[in-house]
Amino acid sequence: MKPADVCIAVMVAVIWGLAFVASRIALDELPPELMTALRFGIAAVPCLFLRKPKVSWPLLIAISLNLFLGQFLAQSIAIAHGMPVGLTSVIVQSQALFTIAFAAIIFGEWPSRMQMVGIGIAAIGLLMISGTVGHDFSAGAFAILMISPICFAVGNLLLRPAQGARMFDLFAWLCLCAAVPLFALSLVTLGVKPTWQALSQMSMAGIACMLFVGAVSTSIAYWQWGRLLRDHPAAQVVPFALLVPFVGSAASSIVFGERFGPLRLAGMAAVIGGIAIMLFSRSPQPQTKIA
């Protein structure tokens, strides 16, 4: 990779890590459904100037419902119900474990022995983290959050048939497909008047966070990440995603004073270590790109 692309990969990882903190601040002012809808509504603005990519509507909707709607709605609900932001940024990255597992089951792309070791270590880390349930977050919030990496993994696999589309166009339309049902969900669950009141009473900090999460983290960062995956082997690009939980955890510790006990810290380290082993190990068959 060129030095410029390395800088872009690091920048994207930092943006995604900081987005967890920005989302938490926005959730202090907006319900999870509305915050997630606004996120993708902002990111979908380019659709006004872009043609729909040459991807069928069923595939486009299926990708969006998993990669965007399911993943980020689960994150928002879990954070709103007490999941610590730093811990959330680690658990979401377990999508690598589920992506490899689903690819093996569906496509017969069986992982190598070292990747199996990585999967085992990451799974043990998740079990260790689950052992801290009840201290500062509930089992229900943890269960909801686990939907996020699973949807992320399914979205990764569904992206494969759409790899020929232009990345910026594709992600803009994926955001639109997520924003429409999310706004509808917000109107149904909250009502028209409360929805409007929540939007109209946002503070400048809340607006700034939403612009960062929607325009920068979702639109620009995903576009650049997709471009890097298009121009370089996934093995060179994907490991940069390991920076996300470190940035998210550090930022959460500084902004919210989040602290990690010995068991949780060991579990987080095991998850990240297991994912690193999976990503840096070679597979005997062509391996799935983890977006």
PDB file of C-alpha atoms in Angstrom, residues 8-280:
ATOM      1  CA  ILE A   8      -6.363   6.867   4.856  1.00  0.00           C
ATOM      2  CA  ALA A   9      -6.802   3.409   6.428  1.00  0.00           C
ATOM      3  CA  VAL A  10      -5.608   4.713   9.799  1.00  0.00           C
ATOM      4  CA  MET A  11      -7.825   7.789   9.467  1.00  0.00           C
ATOM      5  CA  VAL A  12     -10.893   5.637   8.747  1.00  0.00           C
ATOM      6  CA  ALA A  13     -10.175   3.454  11.794  1.00  0.00           C
ATOM      7  CA  VAL A  14      -9.834   6.539  14.004  1.00  0.00           C
ATOM      8  CA  ILE A  15     -13.071   8.014  12.614  1.00  0.00           C
ATOM      9  CA  TRP A  16     -14.967   4.784  13.282  1.00  0.00           C
ATOM     10  CA  GLY A  17     -13.577   4.584  16.820  1.00  0.00           C
ATOM     11  CA  LEU A  18     -14.596   8.174  17.585  1.00  0.00           C
ATOM     12  CA  ALA A  19     -18.030   7.548  16.032  1.00  0.00           C
ATOM     13  CA  PHE A  20     -18.934   5.294  18.974  1.00  0.00           C
ATOM     14  CA  VAL A  21     -18.409   8.240  21.335  1.00  0.00           C
ATOM     15  CA  ALA A  22     -20.309  10.636  19.067  1.00  0.00           C
ATOM     16  CA  SER A  23     -23.203   8.162  18.849  1.00  0.00           C
ATOM     17  CA  ARG A  24     -23.348   7.932  22.643  1.00  0.00           C
ATOM     18  CA  ILE A  25     -23.571  11.734  22.948  1.00  0.00           C
ATOM     19  CA  ALA A  26     -26.310  11.893  20.304  1.00  0.00           C
ATOM     20  CA  LEU A  27     -28.269   9.179  22.099  1.00  0.00           C
ATOM     21  CA  ASP A  28     -28.545  11.471  25.105  1.00  0.00           C
ATOM     22  CA  GLU A  29     -30.872  13.616  22.966  1.00  0.00           C
ATOM     23  CA  LEU A  30     -32.466  11.173  20.499  1.00  0.00           C
ATOM     24  CA  PRO A  31     -34.135   7.767  20.822  1.00  0.00           C
ATOM     25  CA  PRO A  32     -32.115   4.916  19.222  1.00  0.00           C
ATOM     26  CA  GLU A  33     -34.482   4.476  16.260  1.00  0.00           C
ATOM     27  CA  LEU A  34     -34.489   8.184  15.411  1.00  0.00           C
ATOM     28  CA  MET A  35     -30.736   8.610  15.908  1.00  0.00           C
ATOM     29  CA  THR A  36     -30.020   5.687  13.577  1.00  0.00           C
ATOM     30  CA  ALA A  37     -32.544   6.972  11.023  1.00  0.00           C
ATOM     31  CA  LEU A  38     -30.970  10.437  11.080  1.00  0.00           C
ATOM     32  CA  ARG A  39     -27.524   8.902  10.685  1.00  0.00           C
ATOM     33  CA  PHE A  40     -28.475   7.210   7.429  1.00  0.00           C
ATOM     34  CA  GLY A  41     -30.692  10.064   6.308  1.00  0.00           C
ATOM     35  CA  ILE A  42     -27.668  12.376   6.358  1.00  0.00           C
ATOM     36  CA  ALA A  43     -25.475   9.776   4.646  1.00  0.00           C
ATOM     37  CA  ALA A  44     -28.132   9.225   1.939  1.00  0.00           C
ATOM     38  CA  VAL A  45     -28.148  12.855   0.745  1.00  0.00           C
ATOM     39  CA  PRO A  46     -25.773  12.066  -2.176  1.00  0.00           C
ATOM     40  CA  CYS A  47     -28.540   9.867  -3.646  1.00  0.00           C
ATOM     41  CA  LEU A  48     -30.119  13.103  -4.887  1.00  0.00           C
ATOM     42  CA  PHE A  49     -27.251  13.373  -7.365  1.00  0.00           C
ATOM     43  CA  LEU A  50     -26.325   9.730  -7.972  1.00  0.00           C
ATOM     44  CA  ARG A  51     -27.980   7.046 -10.045  1.00  0.00           C
ATOM     45  CA  LYS A  52     -28.854   3.764  -8.434  1.00  0.00           C
ATOM     46  CA  PRO A  53     -25.948   1.331  -8.901  1.00  0.00           C
ATOM     47  CA  LYS A  54     -26.437  -1.703 -11.110  1.00  0.00           C
ATOM     48  CA  VAL A  55     -27.500  -3.891  -8.201  1.00  0.00           C
ATOM     49  CA  SER A  56     -30.938  -5.465  -7.976  1.00  0.00           C
ATOM     50  CA  TRP A  57     -33.379  -3.989  -5.465  1.00  0.00           C
ATOM     51  CA  PRO A  58     -33.710  -7.254  -3.482  1.00  0.00           C
ATOM     52  CA  LEU A  59     -29.926  -7.500  -3.065  1.00  0.00           C
ATOM     53  CA  LEU A  60     -29.590  -3.793  -2.266  1.00  0.00           C
ATOM     54  CA  ILE A  61     -32.278  -4.007   0.401  1.00  0.00           C
ATOM     55  CA  ALA A  62     -30.898  -7.251   1.848  1.00  0.00           C
ATOM     56  CA  ILE A  63     -27.408  -5.750   2.196  1.00  0.00           C
ATOM     57  CA  SER A  64     -28.767  -2.569   3.756  1.00  0.00           C
ATOM     58  CA  LEU A  65     -31.024  -4.349   6.253  1.00  0.00           C
ATOM     59  CA  ASN A  66     -28.038  -6.284   7.587  1.00  0.00           C
ATOM     60  CA  LEU A  67     -24.905  -4.202   7.063  1.00  0.00           C
ATOM     61  CA  PHE A  68     -26.515  -0.898   8.078  1.00  0.00           C
ATOM     62  CA  LEU A  69     -29.988  -1.105   9.630  1.00  0.00           C
ATOM     63  CA  GLY A  70     -29.532  -4.255  11.707  1.00  0.00           C
ATOM     64  CA  GLN A  71     -25.950  -3.582  12.713  1.00  0.00           C
ATOM     65  CA  PHE A  72     -26.308   0.042  13.781  1.00  0.00           C
ATOM     66  CA  LEU A  73     -29.826  -0.122  15.229  1.00  0.00           C
ATOM     67  CA  ALA A  74     -28.673  -2.929  17.530  1.00  0.00           C
ATOM     68  CA  GLN A  75     -25.659  -0.852  18.533  1.00  0.00           C
ATOM     69  CA  SER A  76     -27.780   2.218  19.263  1.00  0.00           C
ATOM     70  CA  ILE A  77     -30.349   0.318  21.314  1.00  0.00           C
ATOM     71  CA  ALA A  78     -27.644  -1.474  23.310  1.00  0.00           C
ATOM     72  CA  ILE A  79     -25.730   1.745  24.058  1.00  0.00           C
ATOM     73  CA  ALA A  80     -28.965   3.508  25.008  1.00  0.00           C
ATOM     74  CA  HIS A  81     -29.653   0.674  27.465  1.00  0.00           C
ATOM     75  CA  GLY A  82     -26.310   0.960  29.195  1.00  0.00           C
ATOM     76  CA  MET A  83     -23.686  -0.883  27.128  1.00  0.00           C
ATOM     77  CA  PRO A  84     -20.321   0.862  27.677  1.00  0.00           C
ATOM     78  CA  VAL A  85     -19.058   2.501  24.487  1.00  0.00           C
ATOM     79  CA  GLY A  86     -15.515   1.120  24.623  1.00  0.00           C
ATOM     80  CA  LEU A  87     -16.750  -2.411  25.205  1.00  0.00           C
ATOM     81  CA  THR A  88     -19.236  -2.007  22.370  1.00  0.00           C
ATOM     82  CA  SER A  89     -16.447  -1.069  19.936  1.00  0.00           C
ATOM     83  CA  VAL A  90     -14.660  -4.324  20.790  1.00  0.00           C
ATOM     84  CA  ILE A  91     -17.687  -6.612  20.550  1.00  0.00           C
ATOM     85  CA  VAL A  92     -18.709  -5.218  17.148  1.00  0.00           C
ATOM     86  CA  GLN A  93     -15.333  -6.287  15.754  1.00  0.00           C
ATOM     87  CA  SER A  94     -16.220  -9.899  16.544  1.00  0.00           C
ATOM     88  CA  GLN A  95     -17.994  -9.708  13.177  1.00  0.00           C
ATOM     89  CA  ALA A  96     -14.745 -11.169  11.779  1.00  0.00           C
ATOM     90  CA  LEU A  97     -15.430 -14.363  13.733  1.00  0.00           C
ATOM     91  CA  PHE A  98     -18.991 -14.639  12.426  1.00  0.00           C
ATOM     92  CA  THR A  99     -17.999 -13.726   8.858  1.00  0.00           C
ATOM     93  CA  ILE A 100     -15.466 -16.553   8.679  1.00  0.00           C
ATOM     94  CA  ALA A 101     -17.894 -18.977  10.343  1.00  0.00           C
ATOM     95  CA  PHE A 102     -20.761 -18.117   7.997  1.00  0.00           C
ATOM     96  CA  ALA A 103     -18.456 -18.275   4.960  1.00  0.00           C
ATOM     97  CA  ALA A 104     -17.431 -21.785   6.004  1.00  0.00           C
ATOM     98  CA  ILE A 105     -21.028 -22.940   6.467  1.00  0.00           C
ATOM     99  CA  ILE A 106     -22.503 -21.296   3.363  1.00  0.00           C
ATOM    100  CA  PHE A 107     -19.632 -21.298   0.869  1.00  0.00           C
ATOM    101  CA  GLY A 108     -17.461 -24.107   2.207  1.00  0.00           C
ATOM    102  CA  GLU A 109     -14.540 -21.697   2.776  1.00  0.00           C
ATOM    103  CA  TRP A 110     -13.115 -23.533   5.744  1.00  0.00           C
ATOM    104  CA  PRO A 111     -10.596 -21.620   7.874  1.00  0.00           C
ATOM    105  CA  SER A 112      -7.031 -22.751   8.413  1.00  0.00           C
ATOM    106  CA  ARG A 113      -5.869 -24.248  11.694  1.00  0.00           C
ATOM    107  CA  MET A 114      -4.470 -20.938  12.880  1.00  0.00           C
ATOM    108  CA  GLN A 115      -7.731 -19.223  12.031  1.00  0.00           C
ATOM    109  CA  MET A 116      -9.556 -21.863  14.054  1.00  0.00           C
ATOM    110  CA  VAL A 117      -7.241 -21.030  16.957  1.00  0.00           C
ATOM    111  CA  GLY A 118      -8.103 -17.351  16.512  1.00  0.00           C
ATOM    112  CA  ILE A 119     -11.820 -18.130  16.471  1.00  0.00           C
ATOM    113  CA  GLY A 120     -11.449 -20.133  19.681  1.00  0.00           C
ATOM    114  CA  ILE A 121      -9.529 -17.344  21.438  1.00  0.00           C
ATOM    115  CA  ALA A 122     -12.052 -14.690  20.351  1.00  0.00           C
ATOM    116  CA  ALA A 123     -14.945 -16.901  21.486  1.00  0.00           C
ATOM    117  CA  ILE A 124     -13.311 -17.359  24.899  1.00  0.00           C
ATOM    118  CA  GLY A 125     -12.908 -13.583  25.086  1.00  0.00           C
ATOM    119  CA  LEU A 126     -16.631 -13.091  24.430  1.00  0.00           C
ATOM    120  CA  LEU A 127     -17.417 -15.593  27.191  1.00  0.00           C
ATOM    121  CA  MET A 128     -15.144 -13.699  29.566  1.00  0.00           C
ATOM    122  CA  ILE A 129     -16.882 -10.443  28.709  1.00  0.00           C
ATOM    123  CA  SER A 130     -20.283 -12.068  29.209  1.00  0.00           C
ATOM    124  CA  GLY A 131     -19.091 -12.997  32.707  1.00  0.00           C
ATOM    125  CA  THR A 132     -19.150  -9.298  33.590  1.00  0.00           C
ATOM    126  CA  VAL A 133     -22.868  -8.984  32.778  1.00  0.00           C
ATOM    127  CA  GLY A 134     -24.766  -7.397  35.629  1.00  0.00           C
ATOM    128  CA  HIS A 135     -21.970  -5.088  36.783  1.00  0.00           C
ATOM    129  CA  ASP A 136     -22.678  -2.036  34.633  1.00  0.00           C
ATOM    130  CA  PHE A 137     -24.829  -3.465  31.820  1.00  0.00           C
ATOM    131  CA  SER A 138     -27.658  -5.982  31.603  1.00  0.00           C
ATOM    132  CA  ALA A 139     -27.842  -9.349  29.892  1.00  0.00           C
ATOM    133  CA  GLY A 140     -30.572  -7.945  27.646  1.00  0.00           C
ATOM    134  CA  ALA A 141     -28.343  -5.089  26.432  1.00  0.00           C
ATOM    135  CA  PHE A 142     -25.521  -7.557  25.774  1.00  0.00           C
ATOM    136  CA  ALA A 143     -27.854  -9.866  23.822  1.00  0.00           C
ATOM    137  CA  ILE A 144     -29.119  -6.965  21.703  1.00  0.00           C
ATOM    138  CA  LEU A 145     -25.558  -5.841  20.985  1.00  0.00           C
ATOM    139  CA  MET A 146     -24.575  -9.325  19.778  1.00  0.00           C
ATOM    140  CA  ILE A 147     -27.093  -8.856  16.938  1.00  0.00           C
ATOM    141  CA  SER A 148     -24.775  -6.152  15.573  1.00  0.00           C
ATOM    142  CA  PRO A 149     -21.715  -8.279  14.654  1.00  0.00           C
ATOM    143  CA  ILE A 150     -23.975 -11.044  13.322  1.00  0.00           C
ATOM    144  CA  CYS A 151     -25.762  -8.615  10.979  1.00  0.00           C
ATOM    145  CA  PHE A 152     -22.371  -7.106  10.086  1.00  0.00           C
ATOM    146  CA  ALA A 153     -21.110 -10.566   9.075  1.00  0.00           C
ATOM    147  CA  VAL A 154     -24.192 -11.366   6.981  1.00  0.00           C
ATOM    148  CA  GLY A 155     -23.869  -7.978   5.273  1.00  0.00           C
ATOM    149  CA  ASN A 156     -20.217  -8.715   4.462  1.00  0.00           C
ATOM    150  CA  LEU A 157     -21.198 -11.890   2.620  1.00  0.00           C
ATOM    151  CA  LEU A 158     -24.117 -10.245   0.820  1.00  0.00           C
ATOM    152  CA  LEU A 159     -21.764  -7.544  -0.457  1.00  0.00           C
ATOM    153  CA  ARG A 160     -19.886 -10.059  -2.594  1.00  0.00           C
ATOM    154  CA  PRO A 161     -22.237  -9.985  -5.618  1.00  0.00           C
ATOM    155  CA  ALA A 162     -22.200  -6.163  -5.553  1.00  0.00           C
ATOM    156  CA  GLN A 163     -18.429  -5.710  -5.620  1.00  0.00           C
ATOM    157  CA  GLY A 164     -18.515  -4.438  -9.216  1.00  0.00           C
ATOM    158  CA  ALA A 165     -20.549  -1.343  -8.300  1.00  0.00           C
ATOM    159  CA  ARG A 166     -18.972   2.032  -7.562  1.00  0.00           C
ATOM    160  CA  MET A 167     -18.389   2.128  -3.808  1.00  0.00           C
ATOM    161  CA  PHE A 168     -19.602   5.662  -3.112  1.00  0.00           C
ATOM    162  CA  ASP A 169     -22.796   5.175  -5.136  1.00  0.00           C
ATOM    163  CA  LEU A 170     -23.442   1.783  -3.563  1.00  0.00           C
ATOM    164  CA  PHE A 171     -23.045   2.938   0.037  1.00  0.00           C
ATOM    165  CA  ALA A 172     -25.152   6.061  -0.534  1.00  0.00           C
ATOM    166  CA  TRP A 173     -28.051   3.956  -1.812  1.00  0.00           C
ATOM    167  CA  LEU A 174     -27.550   1.422   0.970  1.00  0.00           C
ATOM    168  CA  CYS A 175     -27.966   4.308   3.422  1.00  0.00           C
ATOM    169  CA  LEU A 176     -31.189   5.355   1.698  1.00  0.00           C
ATOM    170  CA  CYS A 177     -32.563   1.815   1.945  1.00  0.00           C
ATOM    171  CA  ALA A 178     -31.848   1.877   5.680  1.00  0.00           C
ATOM    172  CA  ALA A 179     -33.081   5.423   6.349  1.00  0.00           C
ATOM    173  CA  VAL A 180     -36.592   4.988   4.924  1.00  0.00           C
ATOM    174  CA  PRO A 181     -37.731   2.082   7.157  1.00  0.00           C
ATOM    175  CA  LEU A 182     -35.938   3.579  10.158  1.00  0.00           C
ATOM    176  CA  PHE A 183     -37.790   6.901   9.845  1.00  0.00           C
ATOM    177  CA  ALA A 184     -41.033   4.951   9.433  1.00  0.00           C
ATOM    178  CA  LEU A 185     -40.200   2.945  12.557  1.00  0.00           C
ATOM    179  CA  SER A 186     -39.507   6.154  14.474  1.00  0.00           C
ATOM    180  CA  LEU A 187     -42.844   7.673  13.466  1.00  0.00           C
ATOM    181  CA  VAL A 188     -44.702   4.503  14.475  1.00  0.00           C
ATOM    182  CA  THR A 189     -42.967   3.960  17.818  1.00  0.00           C
ATOM    183  CA  LEU A 190     -42.547   7.593  18.873  1.00  0.00           C
ATOM    184  CA  GLY A 191     -45.296   9.443  17.026  1.00  0.00           C
ATOM    185  CA  VAL A 192     -45.027  12.405  14.658  1.00  0.00           C
ATOM    186  CA  LYS A 193     -45.051  15.171  17.289  1.00  0.00           C
ATOM    187  CA  PRO A 194     -42.435  13.615  19.650  1.00  0.00           C
ATOM    188  CA  THR A 195     -40.223  12.860  16.641  1.00  0.00           C
ATOM    189  CA  TRP A 196     -40.374  16.456  15.471  1.00  0.00           C
ATOM    190  CA  GLN A 197     -39.810  17.776  19.002  1.00  0.00           C
ATOM    191  CA  ALA A 198     -36.732  15.577  19.451  1.00  0.00           C
ATOM    192  CA  LEU A 199     -35.253  16.792  16.163  1.00  0.00           C
ATOM    193  CA  SER A 200     -36.098  20.476  16.700  1.00  0.00           C
ATOM    194  CA  GLN A 201     -34.725  20.571  20.267  1.00  0.00           C
ATOM    195  CA  MET A 202     -31.297  19.116  19.478  1.00  0.00           C
ATOM    196  CA  SER A 203     -28.348  21.027  20.902  1.00  0.00           C
ATOM    197  CA  MET A 204     -25.387  22.181  18.817  1.00  0.00           C
ATOM    198  CA  ALA A 205     -23.329  19.351  20.287  1.00  0.00           C
ATOM    199  CA  GLY A 206     -25.973  16.825  19.256  1.00  0.00           C
ATOM    200  CA  ILE A 207     -26.173  18.258  15.737  1.00  0.00           C
ATOM    201  CA  ALA A 208     -22.377  18.217  15.401  1.00  0.00           C
ATOM    202  CA  CYS A 209     -22.252  14.593  16.553  1.00  0.00           C
ATOM    203  CA  MET A 210     -24.942  13.572  14.076  1.00  0.00           C
ATOM    204  CA  LEU A 211     -23.160  15.320  11.209  1.00  0.00           C
ATOM    205  CA  PHE A 212     -19.939  13.542  12.161  1.00  0.00           C
ATOM    206  CA  VAL A 213     -21.633  10.145  12.464  1.00  0.00           C
ATOM    207  CA  GLY A 214     -23.744  10.543   9.313  1.00  0.00           C
ATOM    208  CA  ALA A 215     -21.554  12.467   6.862  1.00  0.00           C
ATOM    209  CA  VAL A 216     -18.037  11.588   8.023  1.00  0.00           C
ATOM    210  CA  SER A 217     -18.222   8.178   9.703  1.00  0.00           C
ATOM    211  CA  THR A 218     -20.910   6.608   7.525  1.00  0.00           C
ATOM    212  CA  SER A 219     -20.651   8.296   4.125  1.00  0.00           C
ATOM    213  CA  ILE A 220     -17.018   9.310   3.683  1.00  0.00           C
ATOM    214  CA  ALA A 221     -15.328   6.642   5.828  1.00  0.00           C
ATOM    215  CA  TYR A 222     -17.257   3.718   4.316  1.00  0.00           C
ATOM    216  CA  TRP A 223     -16.567   5.056   0.831  1.00  0.00           C
ATOM    217  CA  GLN A 224     -12.830   5.251   1.481  1.00  0.00           C
ATOM    218  CA  TRP A 225     -12.800   1.818   3.117  1.00  0.00           C
ATOM    219  CA  GLY A 226     -14.572   0.325   0.123  1.00  0.00           C
ATOM    220  CA  ARG A 227     -12.086   2.016  -2.216  1.00  0.00           C
ATOM    221  CA  LEU A 228      -9.153   0.562  -0.277  1.00  0.00           C
ATOM    222  CA  LEU A 229     -10.676  -2.932  -0.441  1.00  0.00           C
ATOM    223  CA  ARG A 230     -11.157  -2.454  -4.186  1.00  0.00           C
ATOM    224  CA  ASP A 231      -7.593  -1.312  -4.840  1.00  0.00           C
ATOM    225  CA  HIS A 232      -5.673  -3.554  -2.428  1.00  0.00           C
ATOM    226  CA  PRO A 233      -5.834  -7.153  -1.147  1.00  0.00           C
ATOM    227  CA  ALA A 234      -8.129  -7.515   1.841  1.00  0.00           C
ATOM    228  CA  ALA A 235      -5.240  -8.946   3.883  1.00  0.00           C
ATOM    229  CA  GLN A 236      -3.492  -5.566   3.648  1.00  0.00           C
ATOM    230  CA  VAL A 237      -6.537  -3.444   4.449  1.00  0.00           C
ATOM    231  CA  VAL A 238      -8.640  -5.334   6.985  1.00  0.00           C
ATOM    232  CA  PRO A 239      -6.057  -5.453   9.825  1.00  0.00           C
ATOM    233  CA  PHE A 240      -6.360  -1.672  10.147  1.00  0.00           C
ATOM    234  CA  ALA A 241      -9.874  -2.285  11.531  1.00  0.00           C
ATOM    235  CA  LEU A 242      -8.177  -3.617  14.667  1.00  0.00           C
ATOM    236  CA  LEU A 243      -7.382   0.006  15.539  1.00  0.00           C
ATOM    237  CA  VAL A 244     -11.104   0.787  15.919  1.00  0.00           C
ATOM    238  CA  PRO A 245     -11.650  -0.804  19.361  1.00  0.00           C
ATOM    239  CA  PHE A 246      -8.446   0.754  20.709  1.00  0.00           C
ATOM    240  CA  VAL A 247      -9.557   4.224  19.593  1.00  0.00           C
ATOM    241  CA  GLY A 248     -13.124   3.646  20.792  1.00  0.00           C
ATOM    242  CA  SER A 249     -12.031   2.358  24.203  1.00  0.00           C
ATOM    243  CA  ALA A 250      -9.459   5.125  24.734  1.00  0.00           C
ATOM    244  CA  ALA A 251     -11.906   7.851  23.685  1.00  0.00           C
ATOM    245  CA  SER A 252     -14.649   6.428  25.898  1.00  0.00           C
ATOM    246  CA  SER A 253     -12.262   6.290  28.839  1.00  0.00           C
ATOM    247  CA  ILE A 254     -11.344   9.955  28.345  1.00  0.00           C
ATOM    248  CA  VAL A 255     -14.825  11.319  27.588  1.00  0.00           C
ATOM    249  CA  PHE A 256     -17.042   9.120  29.796  1.00  0.00           C
ATOM    250  CA  GLY A 257     -14.545   7.831  32.353  1.00  0.00           C
ATOM    251  CA  GLU A 258     -15.176   4.222  31.284  1.00  0.00           C
ATOM    252  CA  ARG A 259     -13.135   1.736  33.304  1.00  0.00           C
ATOM    253  CA  PHE A 260     -12.329  -1.887  32.539  1.00  0.00           C
ATOM    254  CA  GLY A 261     -12.019  -4.497  35.285  1.00  0.00           C
ATOM    255  CA  PRO A 262      -9.437  -7.323  35.031  1.00  0.00           C
ATOM    256  CA  LEU A 263     -11.866  -9.933  33.645  1.00  0.00           C
ATOM    257  CA  ARG A 264     -13.401  -7.574  31.082  1.00  0.00           C
ATOM    258  CA  LEU A 265     -10.009  -6.219  30.037  1.00  0.00           C
ATOM    259  CA  ALA A 266      -8.704  -9.760  29.586  1.00  0.00           C
ATOM    260  CA  GLY A 267     -11.801 -10.654  27.554  1.00  0.00           C
ATOM    261  CA  MET A 268     -11.406  -7.592  25.334  1.00  0.00           C
ATOM    262  CA  ALA A 269      -7.730  -8.424  24.771  1.00  0.00           C
ATOM    263  CA  ALA A 270      -8.654 -12.018  23.899  1.00  0.00           C
ATOM    264  CA  VAL A 271     -11.266 -10.886  21.354  1.00  0.00           C
ATOM    265  CA  ILE A 272      -8.853  -8.492  19.649  1.00  0.00           C
ATOM    266  CA  GLY A 273      -6.019 -11.031  19.790  1.00  0.00           C
ATOM    267  CA  GLY A 274      -8.193 -13.771  18.325  1.00  0.00           C
ATOM    268  CA  ILE A 275      -9.344 -11.479  15.524  1.00  0.00           C
ATOM    269  CA  ALA A 276      -5.711 -10.527  14.798  1.00  0.00           C
ATOM    270  CA  ILE A 277      -4.789 -14.207  14.466  1.00  0.00           C
ATOM    271  CA  MET A 278      -7.741 -14.784  12.115  1.00  0.00           C
ATOM    272  CA  LEU A 279      -6.851 -11.825   9.923  1.00  0.00           C
ATOM    273  CA  PHE A 280      -3.118 -12.455   9.685  1.00  0.00           C
TER     274      PHE A 280
END
